[in-house]
């Protein structure tokens, strides 16, 4: 059976939006979607090795004063850190994570090794557009 | 759909305790567990996440599995599905 496809243009590098993206990704994987994620500017920074799992380096998209409450609540509710949603989704389904080449350079990430091991490749925007064009669902987060 | 007594008497081939995990934990647990049983076998998912109560049965039906019903327990519920 041919799988449906979802493309996510992930611009945000904020903890709340990354978590939301991870949850949407999980729902798509549960529904047998193949998912391609194109990680753009702030997102590319969040996917860097030294930053991804350091919550001191990442903020919320809105209402900074709620960051402490947000992180405490996630822990109490046993919600995984955002990166784990991406890791689990990749283990379960055909999920690709592509880092925008320009975005990587903005934050000093020139090579694939500068990013977490979930990143599959460094690509240009053309592939992102083609993927969106061919997808059943495309999102900008 | 089965009634509560029929559900409780079902022979369950796989049980997953997803209580304590929030959405989408139980949904992913259901997908994984369904991949580990054979057609015709019954899977039960224990969950305390309210969103799951609608999510998992809808997922099962969409994927062509048979949703058998849900039993309410104290502080959680058990969803029964038969793999297609």
mmCIF file of C-alpha atoms in Angstrom:
data_model
loop_
_atom_site.group_PDB
_atom_site.id
_atom_site.type_symbol
_atom_site.label_atom_id
_atom_site.label_comp_id
_atom_site.label_asym_id
_atom_site.label_seq_id
_atom_site.Cartn_x
_atom_site.Cartn_y
_atom_site.Cartn_z
ATOM 1 C CA UNK A 1 0.000 0.000 0.000
ATOM 2 C CA UNK A 2 1.334 3.400 -0.956
ATOM 3 C CA UNK A 3 1.738 5.635 2.069
ATOM 4 C CA UNK A 4 0.405 9.160 2.211
ATOM 5 C CA UNK A 5 3.001 11.896 2.590
ATOM 6 C CA UNK A 6 3.427 14.847 4.912
ATOM 7 C CA UNK A 7 6.005 17.610 4.553
ATOM 8 C CA UNK A 8 6.842 19.900 7.441
ATOM 9 C CA UNK A 9 8.817 23.115 6.958
ATOM 10 C CA UNK A 10 10.122 23.520 10.495
ATOM 11 C CA UNK A 11 11.280 27.090 10.940
ATOM 12 C CA UNK A 12 10.844 27.367 14.688
ATOM 13 C CA UNK A 13 13.562 26.624 17.208
ATOM 14 C CA UNK A 14 11.340 27.173 20.209
ATOM 15 C CA UNK A 15 10.651 24.455 22.770
ATOM 16 C CA UNK A 16 6.872 24.737 22.527
ATOM 17 C CA UNK A 17 6.671 24.666 18.733
ATOM 18 C CA UNK A 18 9.268 21.895 18.478
ATOM 19 C CA UNK A 19 7.171 19.871 20.922
ATOM 20 C CA UNK A 20 4.021 20.545 18.889
ATOM 21 C CA UNK A 21 5.847 19.540 15.701
ATOM 22 C CA UNK A 22 6.982 16.337 17.411
ATOM 23 C CA UNK A 23 3.431 15.483 18.455
ATOM 24 C CA UNK A 24 2.018 16.179 14.977
ATOM 25 C CA UNK A 25 4.822 14.048 13.552
ATOM 26 C CA UNK A 26 3.892 11.207 15.934
ATOM 27 C CA UNK A 27 0.259 11.387 14.889
ATOM 28 C CA UNK A 28 1.258 11.241 11.240
ATOM 29 C CA UNK A 29 3.514 8.251 11.851
ATOM 30 C CA UNK A 30 0.730 6.439 13.730
ATOM 31 C CA UNK A 31 -1.410 7.032 10.644
ATOM 32 C CA UNK A 32 1.272 5.514 8.359
ATOM 33 C CA UNK A 33 2.402 8.748 6.724
ATOM 34 C CA UNK A 34 5.858 9.085 5.257
ATOM 35 C CA UNK A 35 7.161 12.403 6.568
ATOM 36 C CA UNK A 36 9.860 14.741 5.310
ATOM 37 C CA UNK A 37 10.945 17.541 7.629
ATOM 38 C CA UNK A 38 12.821 20.517 6.201
ATOM 39 C CA UNK A 39 14.524 22.301 9.058
ATOM 40 C CA UNK A 40 14.853 26.031 8.387
ATOM 41 C CA UNK A 41 16.497 28.924 10.210
ATOM 42 C CA UNK A 42 15.793 28.803 13.953
ATOM 43 C CA UNK A 43 14.956 25.122 13.627
ATOM 44 C CA UNK A 44 18.400 24.367 12.235
ATOM 45 C CA UNK A 45 19.984 25.934 15.309
ATOM 46 C CA UNK A 46 17.802 23.785 17.576
ATOM 47 C CA UNK A 47 18.967 20.649 15.730
ATOM 48 C CA UNK A 48 22.640 21.413 16.386
ATOM 49 C CA UNK A 49 24.445 18.868 18.548
ATOM 50 C CA UNK A 50 25.363 21.209 21.372
ATOM 51 C CA UNK A 51 21.949 22.848 21.533
ATOM 52 C CA UNK A 52 19.192 20.287 20.854
ATOM 53 C CA UNK A 53 19.052 18.823 24.346
ATOM 54 C CA UNK A 54 19.972 21.951 26.281
ATOM 55 C CA UNK A 55 16.777 23.675 27.389
ATOM 56 C CA UNK A 56 18.813 26.698 28.539
ATOM 57 C CA UNK A 57 19.634 27.380 24.886
ATOM 58 C CA UNK A 58 16.022 27.276 23.654
ATOM 59 C CA UNK A 59 13.071 29.519 24.548
ATOM 60 C CA UNK A 60 9.326 29.460 23.998
ATOM 61 C CA UNK A 61 7.707 30.935 20.877
ATOM 62 C CA UNK A 62 5.386 33.026 23.023
ATOM 63 C CA UNK A 63 5.179 34.057 26.677
ATOM 64 C CA UNK A 64 8.760 33.504 27.850
ATOM 65 C CA UNK A 65 7.672 33.838 31.465
ATOM 66 C CA UNK A 66 5.875 30.491 31.127
ATOM 67 C CA UNK A 67 8.987 28.504 30.216
ATOM 68 C CA UNK A 68 9.528 27.168 33.734
ATOM 69 C CA UNK A 69 5.914 26.100 34.048
ATOM 70 C CA UNK A 70 5.987 24.521 30.582
ATOM 71 C CA UNK A 71 9.059 22.414 31.335
ATOM 72 C CA UNK A 72 7.767 21.388 34.778
ATOM 73 C CA UNK A 73 4.395 20.379 33.368
ATOM 74 C CA UNK A 74 5.925 18.309 30.585
ATOM 75 C CA UNK A 75 7.998 16.440 33.125
ATOM 76 C CA UNK A 76 5.031 15.851 35.420
ATOM 77 C CA UNK A 77 2.910 14.635 32.497
ATOM 78 C CA UNK A 78 5.762 12.373 31.380
ATOM 79 C CA UNK A 79 5.966 14.055 27.988
ATOM 80 C CA UNK A 80 9.273 13.300 26.313
ATOM 81 C CA UNK A 81 11.738 16.061 25.433
ATOM 82 C CA UNK A 82 11.002 17.338 21.914
ATOM 83 C CA UNK A 83 13.915 15.574 20.228
ATOM 84 C CA UNK A 84 12.658 12.187 21.448
ATOM 85 C CA UNK A 85 9.458 12.549 19.385
ATOM 86 C CA UNK A 86 11.599 12.857 16.281
ATOM 87 C CA UNK A 87 13.804 9.946 17.343
ATOM 88 C CA UNK A 88 10.866 7.631 18.017
ATOM 89 C CA UNK A 89 9.129 8.639 14.774
ATOM 90 C CA UNK A 90 12.264 7.826 12.794
ATOM 91 C CA UNK A 91 12.473 4.409 14.435
ATOM 92 C CA UNK A 92 8.852 3.644 13.547
ATOM 93 C CA UNK A 93 8.420 4.982 10.035
ATOM 94 C CA UNK A 94 9.930 6.525 6.941
ATOM 95 C CA UNK A 95 10.816 9.933 8.380
ATOM 96 C CA UNK A 96 13.566 12.097 6.932
ATOM 97 C CA UNK A 97 15.076 15.170 8.541
ATOM 98 C CA UNK A 98 16.764 17.591 6.138
ATOM 99 C CA UNK A 99 18.679 20.625 7.317
ATOM 100 C CA UNK A 100 18.591 23.757 5.150
ATOM 101 C CA UNK A 101 22.139 24.446 4.058
ATOM 102 C CA UNK A 102 21.945 28.203 4.453
ATOM 103 C CA UNK A 103 20.319 27.927 7.871
ATOM 104 C CA UNK A 104 23.071 25.641 9.078
ATOM 105 C CA UNK A 105 25.730 28.137 7.978
ATOM 106 C CA UNK A 106 23.990 30.994 9.786
ATOM 107 C CA UNK A 107 24.630 29.182 13.083
ATOM 108 C CA UNK A 108 28.041 27.775 12.168
ATOM 109 C CA UNK A 109 26.842 24.305 11.160
ATOM 110 C CA UNK A 110 28.626 23.498 7.908
ATOM 111 C CA UNK A 111 28.633 19.706 8.052
ATOM 112 C CA UNK A 112 26.031 17.029 8.778
ATOM 113 C CA UNK A 113 28.134 16.043 11.814
ATOM 114 C CA UNK A 114 27.404 19.448 13.385
ATOM 115 C CA UNK A 115 23.776 18.349 13.816
ATOM 116 C CA UNK A 116 22.112 15.646 15.901
ATOM 117 C CA UNK A 117 22.325 12.148 14.456
ATOM 118 C CA UNK A 118 18.663 12.331 13.379
ATOM 119 C CA UNK A 119 19.550 14.690 10.541
ATOM 120 C CA UNK A 120 19.698 12.788 7.242
ATOM 121 C CA UNK A 121 21.227 15.378 4.973
ATOM 122 C CA UNK A 122 21.841 19.041 4.239
ATOM 123 C CA UNK A 123 19.685 20.284 1.363
ATOM 124 C CA UNK A 124 18.495 23.388 -0.496
ATOM 125 C CA UNK A 125 15.032 24.932 -0.631
ATOM 126 C CA UNK A 126 14.228 23.432 -4.027
ATOM 127 C CA UNK A 127 13.802 19.985 -2.513
ATOM 128 C CA UNK A 128 11.525 21.423 0.153
ATOM 129 C CA UNK A 129 9.246 22.964 -2.488
ATOM 130 C CA UNK A 130 9.162 19.759 -4.527
ATOM 131 C CA UNK A 131 8.340 17.752 -1.412
ATOM 132 C CA UNK A 132 5.518 20.120 -0.470
ATOM 133 C CA UNK A 133 4.174 19.945 -4.000
ATOM 134 C CA UNK A 134 4.068 16.148 -3.893
ATOM 135 C CA UNK A 135 2.683 15.818 -0.353
ATOM 136 C CA UNK A 136 -0.855 15.189 0.825
ATOM 137 C CA UNK A 137 -0.321 17.553 3.764
ATOM 138 C CA UNK A 138 2.257 20.295 4.184
ATOM 139 C CA UNK A 139 2.792 22.436 7.230
ATOM 140 C CA UNK A 140 4.907 25.404 8.172
ATOM 141 C CA UNK A 141 5.756 25.438 11.865
ATOM 142 C CA UNK B 1 -19.447 -3.350 19.531
ATOM 143 C CA UNK B 2 -19.435 -5.690 22.514
ATOM 144 C CA UNK B 3 -20.995 -5.006 25.882
ATOM 145 C CA UNK B 4 -18.906 -4.567 29.019
ATOM 146 C CA UNK B 5 -19.224 -8.190 30.177
ATOM 147 C CA UNK B 6 -18.254 -9.570 26.771
ATOM 148 C CA UNK B 7 -15.227 -7.253 26.642
ATOM 149 C CA UNK B 8 -14.029 -8.360 30.072
ATOM 150 C CA UNK B 9 -14.230 -12.028 29.035
ATOM 151 C CA UNK B 10 -12.240 -11.555 25.808
ATOM 152 C CA UNK B 11 -9.104 -13.566 25.295
ATOM 153 C CA UNK B 12 -6.468 -10.871 24.980
ATOM 154 C CA UNK B 13 -3.299 -11.680 23.049
ATOM 155 C CA UNK B 14 -1.405 -8.546 23.936
ATOM 156 C CA UNK B 15 -1.873 -5.962 26.651
ATOM 157 C CA UNK B 16 -0.123 -2.607 26.733
ATOM 158 C CA UNK B 17 -0.206 -0.465 29.845
ATOM 159 C CA UNK B 18 0.087 3.103 28.546
ATOM 160 C CA UNK B 19 -1.274 4.702 31.715
ATOM 161 C CA UNK B 20 0.815 7.648 32.739
ATOM 162 C CA UNK B 21 1.903 8.501 29.200
ATOM 163 C CA UNK B 22 0.305 11.528 27.595
ATOM 164 C CA UNK B 23 -0.931 11.900 24.016
ATOM 165 C CA UNK B 24 0.457 10.682 21.602
ATOM 166 C CA UNK B 25 2.054 7.940 23.763
ATOM 167 C CA UNK B 26 -0.925 5.548 23.836
ATOM 168 C CA UNK B 27 -1.520 5.978 20.095
ATOM 169 C CA UNK B 28 2.072 5.112 19.241
ATOM 170 C CA UNK B 29 1.933 2.221 21.725
ATOM 171 C CA UNK B 30 -1.189 0.924 19.951
ATOM 172 C CA UNK B 31 0.491 1.123 16.556
ATOM 173 C CA UNK B 32 3.611 -0.692 17.771
ATOM 174 C CA UNK B 33 1.640 -3.411 19.576
ATOM 175 C CA UNK B 34 -0.666 -3.979 16.609
ATOM 176 C CA UNK B 35 2.419 -4.700 14.545
ATOM 177 C CA UNK B 36 3.377 -7.478 16.953
ATOM 178 C CA UNK B 37 0.169 -9.537 16.859
ATOM 179 C CA UNK B 38 -1.487 -11.650 14.164
ATOM 180 C CA UNK B 39 -4.740 -10.973 12.297
ATOM 181 C CA UNK B 40 -7.724 -12.029 14.376
ATOM 182 C CA UNK B 41 -5.906 -11.479 17.682
ATOM 183 C CA UNK B 42 -7.063 -9.007 20.306
ATOM 184 C CA UNK B 43 -5.068 -6.074 21.658
ATOM 185 C CA UNK B 44 -5.941 -4.132 24.787
ATOM 186 C CA UNK B 45 -4.551 -0.689 25.611
ATOM 187 C CA UNK B 46 -4.786 0.700 29.137
ATOM 188 C CA UNK B 47 -4.769 4.482 29.197
ATOM 189 C CA UNK B 48 -5.595 7.354 31.497
ATOM 190 C CA UNK B 49 -5.287 10.017 28.791
ATOM 191 C CA UNK B 50 -8.705 11.430 27.854
ATOM 192 C CA UNK B 51 -7.694 12.288 24.286
ATOM 193 C CA UNK B 52 -6.808 8.637 23.730
ATOM 194 C CA UNK B 53 -10.362 7.516 24.390
ATOM 195 C CA UNK B 54 -11.478 8.899 21.017
ATOM 196 C CA UNK B 55 -8.145 8.827 19.246
ATOM 197 C CA UNK B 56 -7.308 5.138 19.472
ATOM 198 C CA UNK B 57 -10.730 3.766 18.400
ATOM 199 C CA UNK B 58 -10.766 6.190 15.441
ATOM 200 C CA UNK B 59 -7.245 5.178 14.516
ATOM 201 C CA UNK B 60 -8.183 1.473 14.694
ATOM 202 C CA UNK B 61 -11.185 1.944 12.435
ATOM 203 C CA UNK B 62 -9.227 4.024 9.958
ATOM 204 C CA UNK B 63 -6.584 1.310 9.744
ATOM 205 C CA UNK B 64 -9.238 -1.343 9.164
ATOM 206 C CA UNK B 65 -8.953 -3.032 12.562
ATOM 207 C CA UNK B 66 -12.085 -3.884 14.525
ATOM 208 C CA UNK B 67 -12.759 -1.648 17.509
ATOM 209 C CA UNK B 68 -14.492 -3.880 20.037
ATOM 210 C CA UNK B 69 -15.241 -1.389 22.804
ATOM 211 C CA UNK B 70 -13.914 0.389 25.876
ATOM 212 C CA UNK B 71 -14.237 -0.582 29.535
ATOM 213 C CA UNK B 72 -14.138 2.183 32.138
ATOM 214 C CA UNK B 73 -12.059 1.404 35.199
ATOM 215 C CA UNK B 74 -11.269 3.540 38.198
ATOM 216 C CA UNK B 75 -8.994 6.339 36.944
ATOM 217 C CA UNK B 76 -8.295 4.721 33.578
ATOM 218 C CA UNK B 77 -9.956 2.783 30.761
ATOM 219 C CA UNK B 78 -9.178 -0.209 28.595
ATOM 220 C CA UNK B 79 -9.669 -0.151 24.814
ATOM 221 C CA UNK B 80 -10.127 -3.462 22.975
ATOM 222 C CA UNK B 81 -9.335 -3.949 19.298
ATOM 223 C CA UNK B 82 -9.092 -6.916 16.969
ATOM 224 C CA UNK B 83 -6.412 -6.873 14.301
ATOM 225 C CA UNK B 84 -7.735 -7.213 10.778
#
